[in-house]
Amino acid sequence: MSLEEGGNRYELTDDDIQKLIKSPFEKKIDITKKIADYYNSGGFSQEQMVAAAKIFGTLVKDTEVKIRKTLSEAIKDNPDIPRDIILSLAHDVQEVSLPVLEFSDVLTDADLIEIVTSTEDAEKQKSISKRHTVSEGVAEVLIETDNEAVVDVLLHNEGVHMSEESIDRIVETFGEKEEIMGALVERETLPVSIVESLADKISESLYNSLQEKHKDAFVRMDDMVRKSRDVAKMKLIGLRSTDAEYYKFCQLMEKLKIPEELSPIYALCMSNMNIFEVKIARLTQTPVLNIRQLVRDSSNKGFRVLYRRAGLPKDLFEASEVLITALRNLESKYSSLTKRENHLKTVAQELRGEILKNVKNIEDVKNLDYVLSLVNHYSSMHEDKGSSDS
């Protein structure tokens, strides 16, 4: 086998495959490293790259674990390695698979999910948890293993993206585990609702850490708790009483010292499109019927114009657009309900789910976690009212 440098290229032929098979163990390891190095550095011609890939295909079937492990270590960082080679190594025994499971970008989310769900090998799952980025889908199946060591590694990796539902599962499953809760508390970002949930479950020392790490979330929580108690007294009614209801709504917003530009968003979080429309009409000096036509436009072009003209907060626009889209969908779905109060209750209870159905990652939409927390509060108030009425 000739792997001596010749100009800027390296010589490699099909005969090298057979020679490699017959090579002594130690020499085979050395040759494996060299071929991988040349492949990674672009030292082969296109034809020689094909020959090298054939050699890799032979090496992944080698009976010596150390040979396969050497190959795995050598090619783990190369995104151009043939997919079948990486998959073979990823499904191999633990010491062979770990390097590619942690580092190879050839593996897709679907590959990783299949590997996690088809093995009980915690070391393999931990290696996947260490990857530079871990998607919500992969994180979900790792968390569903309910393996404390795996979840601990996952929580210490800031490259991991977790849905609120997945974090809820961690809190539910490992709420008594101080180390796991500590790792969760130390995450750079947490949804407000998760911070709120943790605050009721963790020890005093962790609570202090939580309060220090996530100060903004605590400010929002205190604000929501204080305001929602009074808002719970509000009776939301239909279009026929819009003027009276609008007056009551304004009184309440003034009492709670909610800025004028935030009150329409509060109305949306309470699932009441009517109050939102009347509020926007008053702010923009536009007839309510015109506002309704613009708001109901599914393209959201009208909503964008109204939002800007009403002077609503710029940093809440994306979240508000998601919110009104979800409300519009639910309003259409339940428009046949005859009692307006039942309509509002049903929409409020389903609003959070509709929002999450339309958004893949909460963190991608600025301040959506805050809006969702408001939605959660007002949804629970509808449930409490329903219980007291029954």
C-alpha positions as a Python dict, from the first residue, in 0.01 Angstrom:
ca = {
    (1, 'M'): (0, 0, 0),
    (2, 'S'): (140, 337, -98),
    (3, 'L'): (35, 630, 118),
    (4, 'E'): (346, 833, 57),
    (5, 'E'): (284, 1191, -53),
    (6, 'G'): (322, 1242, -426),
    (7, 'G'): (295, 1612, -508),
    (8, 'N'): (-28, 1726, -344),
    (9, 'R'): (-203, 1390, -376),
    (10, 'Y'): (-178, 1043, -224),
    (11, 'E'): (-181, 716, -413),
    (12, 'L'): (-460, 473, -327),
    (13, 'T'): (-591, 183, -536),
    (14, 'D'): (-853, -91, -511),
    (15, 'D'): (-573, -339, -438),
    (16, 'D'): (-515, -155, -111),
    (17, 'I'): (-843, -295, 23),
    (18, 'Q'): (-719, -653, -2),
    (19, 'K'): (-375, -559, 132),
    (20, 'L'): (-534, -386, 429),
    (21, 'I'): (-740, -694, 515),
    (22, 'K'): (-424, -906, 523),
    (23, 'S'): (-217, -655, 722),
    (24, 'P'): (-102, -734, 1078),
    (25, 'F'): (-318, -585, 1355),
    (26, 'E'): (-93, -295, 1459),
    (27, 'K'): (-14, -200, 1101),
    (28, 'K'): (-383, -207, 1017),
    (29, 'I'): (-452, 48, 1293),
    (30, 'D'): (-175, 273, 1165),
    (31, 'I'): (-300, 250, 805),
    (32, 'T'): (-658, 318, 916),
    (33, 'K'): (-549, 640, 1084),
    (34, 'K'): (-349, 752, 781),
    (35, 'I'): (-628, 687, 533),
    (36, 'A'): (-875, 873, 755),
    (37, 'D'): (-635, 1165, 796),
    (38, 'Y'): (-580, 1194, 422),
    (39, 'Y'): (-954, 1162, 357),
    (40, 'N'): (-1034, 1432, 613),
    (41, 'S'): (-771, 1672, 481),
    (42, 'G'): (-876, 1635, 117),
    (43, 'G'): (-552, 1466, 23),
    (44, 'F'): (-718, 1217, -212),
    (45, 'S'): (-847, 1268, -564),
    (46, 'Q'): (-1218, 1202, -623),
    (47, 'E'): (-1140, 852, -748),
    (48, 'Q'): (-923, 782, -446),
    (49, 'M'): (-1197, 914, -214),
    (50, 'V'): (-1425, 644, -354),
    (51, 'A'): (-1156, 383, -291),
    (52, 'A'): (-1107, 513, 65),
    (53, 'A'): (-1482, 488, 127),
    (54, 'K'): (-1466, 123, 19),
    (55, 'I'): (-1187, 68, 269),
    (56, 'F'): (-1398, 229, 542),
    (57, 'G'): (-1679, -8, 444),
    (58, 'T'): (-1442, -299, 496),
    (59, 'L'): (-1311, -165, 827),
    (60, 'V'): (-1656, -127, 985),
    (61, 'K'): (-1693, -505, 942),
    (62, 'D'): (-1352, -586, 1092),
    (63, 'T'): (-1372, -840, 1372),
    (64, 'E'): (-1133, -638, 1590),
    (65, 'V'): (-1321, -384, 1801),
    (66, 'K'): (-1009, -171, 1831),
    (67, 'I'): (-991, -131, 1453),
    (68, 'R'): (-1352, -14, 1435),
    (69, 'K'): (-1300, 217, 1731),
    (70, 'T'): (-992, 367, 1564),
    (71, 'L'): (-1196, 437, 1251),
    (72, 'S'): (-1481, 589, 1453),
    (73, 'E'): (-1243, 825, 1634),
    (74, 'A'): (-1070, 918, 1309),
    (75, 'I'): (-1379, 1015, 1107),
    (76, 'K'): (-1619, 1143, 1376),
    (77, 'D'): (-1573, 1511, 1280),
    (78, 'N'): (-1599, 1472, 902),
    (79, 'P'): (-1946, 1566, 770),
    (80, 'D'): (-1870, 1413, 428),
    (81, 'I'): (-1823, 1052, 536),
    (82, 'P'): (-2072, 821, 359),
    (83, 'R'): (-2387, 787, 568),
    (84, 'D'): (-2390, 407, 572),
    (85, 'I'): (-2043, 405, 729),
    (86, 'I'): (-2144, 639, 1012),
    (87, 'L'): (-2471, 453, 1073),
    (88, 'S'): (-2286, 123, 1097),
    (89, 'L'): (-2047, 269, 1356),
    (90, 'A'): (-2334, 437, 1544),
    (91, 'H'): (-2510, 101, 1587),
    (92, 'D'): (-2190, -79, 1686),
    (93, 'V'): (-2085, -176, 2038),
    (94, 'Q'): (-2048, 101, 2293),
    (95, 'E'): (-1679, 185, 2261),
    (96, 'V'): (-1703, 201, 1881),
    (97, 'S'): (-2024, 403, 1863),
    (98, 'L'): (-1964, 673, 2124),
    (99, 'P'): (-1736, 902, 1915),
    (100, 'V'): (-1974, 930, 1619),
    (101, 'L'): (-2282, 952, 1842),
    (102, 'E'): (-2138, 1256, 2014),
    (103, 'F'): (-1969, 1432, 1724),
    (104, 'S'): (-2084, 1321, 1378),
    (105, 'D'): (-2303, 1570, 1190),
    (106, 'V'): (-2386, 1298, 938),
    (107, 'L'): (-2643, 1160, 1182),
    (108, 'T'): (-2988, 1316, 1143),
    (109, 'D'): (-3245, 1376, 1417),
    (110, 'A'): (-3435, 1074, 1287),
    (111, 'D'): (-3120, 861, 1319),
    (112, 'L'): (-3056, 979, 1673),
    (113, 'I'): (-3418, 928, 1783),
    (114, 'E'): (-3413, 575, 1641),
    (115, 'I'): (-3090, 495, 1826),
    (116, 'V'): (-3216, 636, 2158),
    (117, 'T'): (-3545, 448, 2140),
    (118, 'S'): (-3390, 120, 2028),
    (119, 'T'): (-3126, 88, 2299),
    (120, 'E'): (-3113, 84, 2677),
    (121, 'D'): (-2742, 169, 2670),
    (122, 'A'): (-2718, 478, 2890),
    (123, 'E'): (-2365, 556, 2770),
    (124, 'K'): (-2486, 584, 2411),
    (125, 'Q'): (-2773, 805, 2524),
    (126, 'K'): (-2534, 1022, 2726),
    (127, 'S'): (-2307, 1066, 2425),
    (128, 'I'): (-2601, 1189, 2218),
    (129, 'S'): (-2690, 1425, 2505),
    (130, 'K'): (-2343, 1582, 2476),
    (131, 'R'): (-2376, 1681, 2109),
    (132, 'H'): (-2307, 2048, 2029),
    (133, 'T'): (-2676, 2091, 1943),
    (134, 'V'): (-2966, 1867, 2042),
    (135, 'S'): (-3308, 1936, 1891),
    (136, 'E'): (-3635, 1935, 2087),
    (137, 'G'): (-3734, 1604, 1928),
    (138, 'V'): (-3411, 1428, 2026),
    (139, 'A'): (-3418, 1585, 2373),
    (140, 'E'): (-3775, 1462, 2418),
    (141, 'V'): (-3688, 1094, 2364),
    (142, 'L'): (-3377, 1127, 2583),
    (143, 'I'): (-3589, 1272, 2865),
    (144, 'E'): (-3848, 998, 2815),
    (145, 'T'): (-3583, 739, 2909),
    (146, 'D'): (-3633, 869, 3266),
    (147, 'N'): (-3264, 792, 3319),
    (148, 'E'): (-3123, 1032, 3577),
    (149, 'A'): (-2766, 1021, 3441),
    (150, 'V'): (-2882, 1089, 3085),
    (151, 'V'): (-3105, 1380, 3190),
    (152, 'D'): (-2825, 1524, 3404),
    (153, 'V'): (-2588, 1532, 3104),
    (154, 'L'): (-2863, 1684, 2891),
    (155, 'L'): (-2932, 1965, 3138),
    (156, 'H'): (-2563, 2057, 3158),
    (157, 'N'): (-2550, 2108, 2780),
    (158, 'E'): (-2664, 2458, 2679),
    (159, 'G'): (-2682, 2340, 2318),
    (160, 'V'): (-2991, 2138, 2404),
    (161, 'H'): (-3333, 2270, 2301),
    (162, 'M'): (-3620, 2146, 2518),
    (163, 'S'): (-3993, 2201, 2485),
    (164, 'E'): (-4192, 2317, 2784),
    (165, 'E'): (-4361, 1976, 2795),
    (166, 'S'): (-4024, 1800, 2816),
    (167, 'I'): (-3909, 2026, 3099),
    (168, 'D'): (-4239, 1959, 3276),
    (169, 'R'): (-4164, 1588, 3257),
    (170, 'I'): (-3821, 1644, 3413),
    (171, 'V'): (-3976, 1836, 3701),
    (172, 'E'): (-4245, 1571, 3747),
    (173, 'T'): (-4003, 1277, 3732),
    (174, 'F'): (-3701, 1419, 3913),
    (175, 'G'): (-3857, 1680, 4140),
    (176, 'E'): (-3703, 1513, 4445),
    (177, 'K'): (-3356, 1489, 4290),
    (178, 'E'): (-3155, 1788, 4413),
    (179, 'E'): (-2879, 1755, 4152),
    (180, 'I'): (-3121, 1736, 3861),
    (181, 'M'): (-3326, 2029, 3987),
    (182, 'G'): (-3004, 2223, 4046),
    (183, 'A'): (-2893, 2163, 3687),
    (184, 'L'): (-3235, 2276, 3562),
    (185, 'V'): (-3223, 2592, 3774),
    (186, 'E'): (-2882, 2680, 3626),
    (187, 'R'): (-3004, 2670, 3265),
    (188, 'E'): (-2953, 3006, 3094),
    (189, 'T'): (-3317, 3038, 2992),
    (190, 'L'): (-3637, 2887, 3131),
    (191, 'P'): (-4002, 2960, 3043),
    (192, 'V'): (-4181, 3167, 3307),
    (193, 'S'): (-4430, 2886, 3370),
    (194, 'I'): (-4143, 2645, 3445),
    (195, 'V'): (-3983, 2891, 3687),
    (196, 'E'): (-4321, 2922, 3856),
    (197, 'S'): (-4357, 2544, 3879),
    (198, 'L'): (-4004, 2500, 4014),
    (199, 'A'): (-4054, 2766, 4279),
    (200, 'D'): (-4314, 2546, 4450),
    (201, 'K'): (-4109, 2227, 4439),
    (202, 'I'): (-3740, 2295, 4508),
    (203, 'S'): (-3545, 2341, 4831),
    (204, 'E'): (-3483, 2681, 4985),
    (205, 'S'): (-3121, 2692, 4866),
    (206, 'L'): (-3224, 2610, 4509),
    (207, 'Y'): (-3508, 2860, 4532),
    (208, 'N'): (-3256, 3134, 4610),
    (209, 'S'): (-3047, 3027, 4311),
    (210, 'L'): (-3358, 3023, 4092),
    (211, 'Q'): (-3456, 3371, 4204),
    (212, 'E'): (-3106, 3503, 4135),
    (213, 'K'): (-3064, 3328, 3798),
    (214, 'H'): (-3408, 3412, 3660),
    (215, 'K'): (-3488, 3754, 3807),
    (216, 'D'): (-3694, 3870, 3510),
    (217, 'A'): (-3920, 3566, 3536),
    (218, 'F'): (-3990, 3639, 3903),
    (219, 'V'): (-4081, 3999, 3822),
    (220, 'R'): (-4329, 3876, 3560),
    (221, 'M'): (-4471, 3613, 3796),
    (222, 'D'): (-4531, 3865, 4075),
    (223, 'D'): (-4698, 4100, 3829),
    (224, 'M'): (-4925, 3830, 3690),
    (225, 'V'): (-5030, 3693, 4029),
    (226, 'R'): (-5118, 4038, 4161),
    (227, 'K'): (-5315, 4138, 3855),
    (228, 'S'): (-5491, 3812, 3779),
    (229, 'R'): (-5668, 3810, 4118),
    (230, 'D'): (-5859, 4123, 4023),
    (231, 'V'): (-5899, 4022, 3661),
    (232, 'A'): (-6071, 3702, 3780),
    (233, 'K'): (-6361, 3919, 3895),
    (234, 'M'): (-6423, 4039, 3543),
    (235, 'K'): (-6727, 3898, 3364),
    (236, 'L'): (-6658, 3866, 2995),
    (237, 'I'): (-6971, 3917, 2785),
    (238, 'G'): (-7067, 3932, 2419),
    (239, 'L'): (-7087, 4191, 2144),
    (240, 'R'): (-7432, 4324, 2247),
    (241, 'S'): (-7283, 4462, 2568),
    (242, 'T'): (-6952, 4570, 2416),
    (243, 'D'): (-6976, 4937, 2520),
    (244, 'A'): (-7052, 4853, 2883),
    (245, 'E'): (-6792, 4580, 2887),
    (246, 'Y'): (-6535, 4809, 2734),
    (247, 'Y'): (-6601, 5062, 3010),
    (248, 'K'): (-6556, 4797, 3280),
    (249, 'F'): (-6242, 4671, 3111),
    (250, 'C'): (-6089, 5020, 3102),
    (251, 'Q'): (-6173, 5074, 3468),
    (252, 'L'): (-6002, 4751, 3559),
    (253, 'M'): (-5694, 4826, 3351),
    (254, 'E'): (-5669, 5167, 3516),
    (255, 'K'): (-5706, 5016, 3861),
    (256, 'L'): (-5431, 4765, 3788),
    (257, 'K'): (-5213, 5040, 3640),
    (258, 'I'): (-5171, 4847, 3316),
    (259, 'P'): (-5027, 5074, 3044),
    (260, 'E'): (-5270, 5171, 2769),
    (261, 'E'): (-5062, 4997, 2503),
    (262, 'L'): (-5074, 4664, 2692),
    (263, 'S'): (-5448, 4643, 2756),
    (264, 'P'): (-5542, 4510, 2408),
    (265, 'I'): (-5292, 4228, 2452),
    (266, 'Y'): (-5445, 4147, 2792),
    (267, 'A'): (-5782, 4120, 2620),
    (268, 'L'): (-5638, 3869, 2371),
    (269, 'C'): (-5483, 3666, 2654),
    (270, 'M'): (-5831, 3649, 2809),
    (271, 'S'): (-5955, 3503, 2477),
    (272, 'N'): (-6185, 3800, 2418),
    (273, 'M'): (-6151, 3918, 2060),
    (274, 'N'): (-6443, 4163, 2100),
    (275, 'I'): (-6274, 4371, 2368),
    (276, 'F'): (-5951, 4367, 2170),
    (277, 'E'): (-6131, 4498, 1862),
    (278, 'V'): (-6311, 4773, 2054),
    (279, 'K'): (-5988, 4876, 2227),
    (280, 'I'): (-5800, 4897, 1896),
    (281, 'A'): (-6091, 5090, 1743),
    (282, 'R'): (-6073, 5349, 2020),
    (283, 'L'): (-5692, 5374, 2002),
    (284, 'T'): (-5683, 5416, 1624),
    (285, 'Q'): (-6006, 5616, 1587),
    (286, 'T'): (-6135, 5358, 1339),
    (287, 'P'): (-6489, 5212, 1320),
    (288, 'V'): (-6520, 4876, 1499),
    (289, 'L'): (-6660, 4704, 1190),
    (290, 'N'): (-6352, 4809, 992),
    (291, 'I'): (-6127, 4683, 1270),
    (292, 'R'): (-6310, 4351, 1273),
    (293, 'Q'): (-6263, 4306, 899),
    (294, 'L'): (-5890, 4379, 926),
    (295, 'V'): (-5837, 4159, 1232),
    (296, 'R'): (-6016, 3861, 1078),
    (297, 'D'): (-5787, 3870, 771),
    (298, 'S'): (-5590, 3545, 793),
    (299, 'S'): (-5282, 3699, 627),
    (300, 'N'): (-5236, 3922, 936),
    (301, 'K'): (-5155, 4219, 711),
    (302, 'G'): (-5440, 4417, 864),
    (303, 'F'): (-5334, 4317, 1214),
    (304, 'R'): (-4979, 4441, 1152),
    (305, 'V'): (-5105, 4781, 1038),
    (306, 'L'): (-5344, 4813, 1332),
    (307, 'Y'): (-5079, 4702, 1581),
    (308, 'R'): (-4842, 4972, 1459),
    (309, 'R'): (-5109, 5246, 1442),
    (310, 'A'): (-5232, 5163, 1793),
    (311, 'G'): (-4878, 5204, 1929),
    (312, 'L'): (-4867, 4858, 2088),
    (313, 'P'): (-4528, 4735, 2222),
    (314, 'K'): (-4287, 4637, 1943),
    (315, 'D'): (-4126, 4363, 2152),
    (316, 'L'): (-4462, 4188, 2192),
    (317, 'F'): (-4563, 4197, 1825),
    (318, 'E'): (-4439, 3850, 1724),
    (319, 'A'): (-4602, 3687, 2026),
    (320, 'S'): (-4925, 3884, 1972),
    (321, 'E'): (-4937, 3778, 1607),
    (322, 'V'): (-4908, 3413, 1710),
    (323, 'L'): (-5176, 3472, 1974),
    (324, 'I'): (-5430, 3635, 1743),
    (325, 'T'): (-5376, 3369, 1476),
    (326, 'A'): (-5454, 3097, 1731),
    (327, 'L'): (-5759, 3289, 1857),
    (328, 'R'): (-5887, 3339, 1504),
    (329, 'N'): (-5862, 2964, 1440),
    (330, 'L'): (-6050, 2880, 1760),
    (331, 'E'): (-6312, 3152, 1709),
    (332, 'S'): (-6392, 2997, 1371),
    (333, 'K'): (-6395, 2646, 1515),
    (334, 'Y'): (-6638, 2726, 1798),
    (335, 'S'): (-6847, 3003, 1642),
    (336, 'S'): (-7150, 2773, 1646),
    (337, 'L'): (-7169, 2775, 2028),
    (338, 'T'): (-7485, 2962, 2118),
    (339, 'K'): (-7389, 3093, 2461),
    (340, 'R'): (-7110, 3352, 2440),
    (341, 'E'): (-6988, 3257, 2788),
    (342, 'N'): (-6949, 2892, 2683),
    (343, 'H'): (-6772, 3010, 2368),
    (344, 'L'): (-6516, 3210, 2566),
    (345, 'K'): (-6458, 2930, 2813),
    (346, 'T'): (-6397, 2672, 2539),
    (347, 'V'): (-6164, 2900, 2344),
    (348, 'A'): (-5971, 2996, 2658),
    (349, 'Q'): (-5916, 2634, 2755),
    (350, 'E'): (-5782, 2541, 2412),
    (351, 'L'): (-5585, 2856, 2335),
    (352, 'R'): (-5253, 2739, 2475),
    (353, 'G'): (-5267, 2413, 2280),
    (354, 'E'): (-5353, 2598, 1958),
    (355, 'I'): (-5054, 2829, 2006),
    (356, 'L'): (-4811, 2542, 2069),
    (357, 'K'): (-4948, 2358, 1765),
    (358, 'N'): (-4846, 2650, 1544),
    (359, 'V'): (-4503, 2718, 1699),
    (360, 'K'): (-4220, 2463, 1686),
    (361, 'N'): (-3999, 2633, 1942),
    (362, 'I'): (-4129, 2886, 2195),
    (363, 'E'): (-3785, 3045, 2220),
    (364, 'D'): (-3798, 3137, 1851),
    (365, 'V'): (-4080, 3387, 1916),
    (366, 'K'): (-3980, 3682, 2131),
    (367, 'N'): (-4174, 3706, 2461),
    (368, 'L'): (-4408, 3420, 2368),
    (369, 'D'): (-4331, 3257, 2703),
    (370, 'Y'): (-4468, 3567, 2877),
    (371, 'V'): (-4784, 3571, 2667),
    (372, 'L'): (-4835, 3197, 2728),
    (373, 'S'): (-4807, 3253, 3102),
    (374, 'L'): (-5086, 3512, 3084),
    (375, 'V'): (-5294, 3275, 2874),
    (376, 'N'): (-5242, 3000, 3134),
    (377, 'H'): (-5364, 3227, 3415),
    (378, 'Y'): (-5679, 3334, 3237),
    (379, 'S'): (-5755, 2984, 3113),
    (380, 'S'): (-5743, 2854, 3471),
    (381, 'M'): (-5979, 3134, 3578),
    (382, 'H'): (-6235, 3017, 3323),
    (383, 'E'): (-6204, 2665, 3467),
    (384, 'D'): (-6252, 2794, 3822),
    (385, 'K'): (-6557, 2992, 3714),
    (386, 'G'): (-6701, 2687, 3542),
    (387, 'S'): (-6657, 2481, 3859),
    (388, 'S'): (-6828, 2740, 4076),
    (389, 'D'): (-7118, 2774, 3831),
    (390, 'S'): (-7183, 2402, 3813),
}
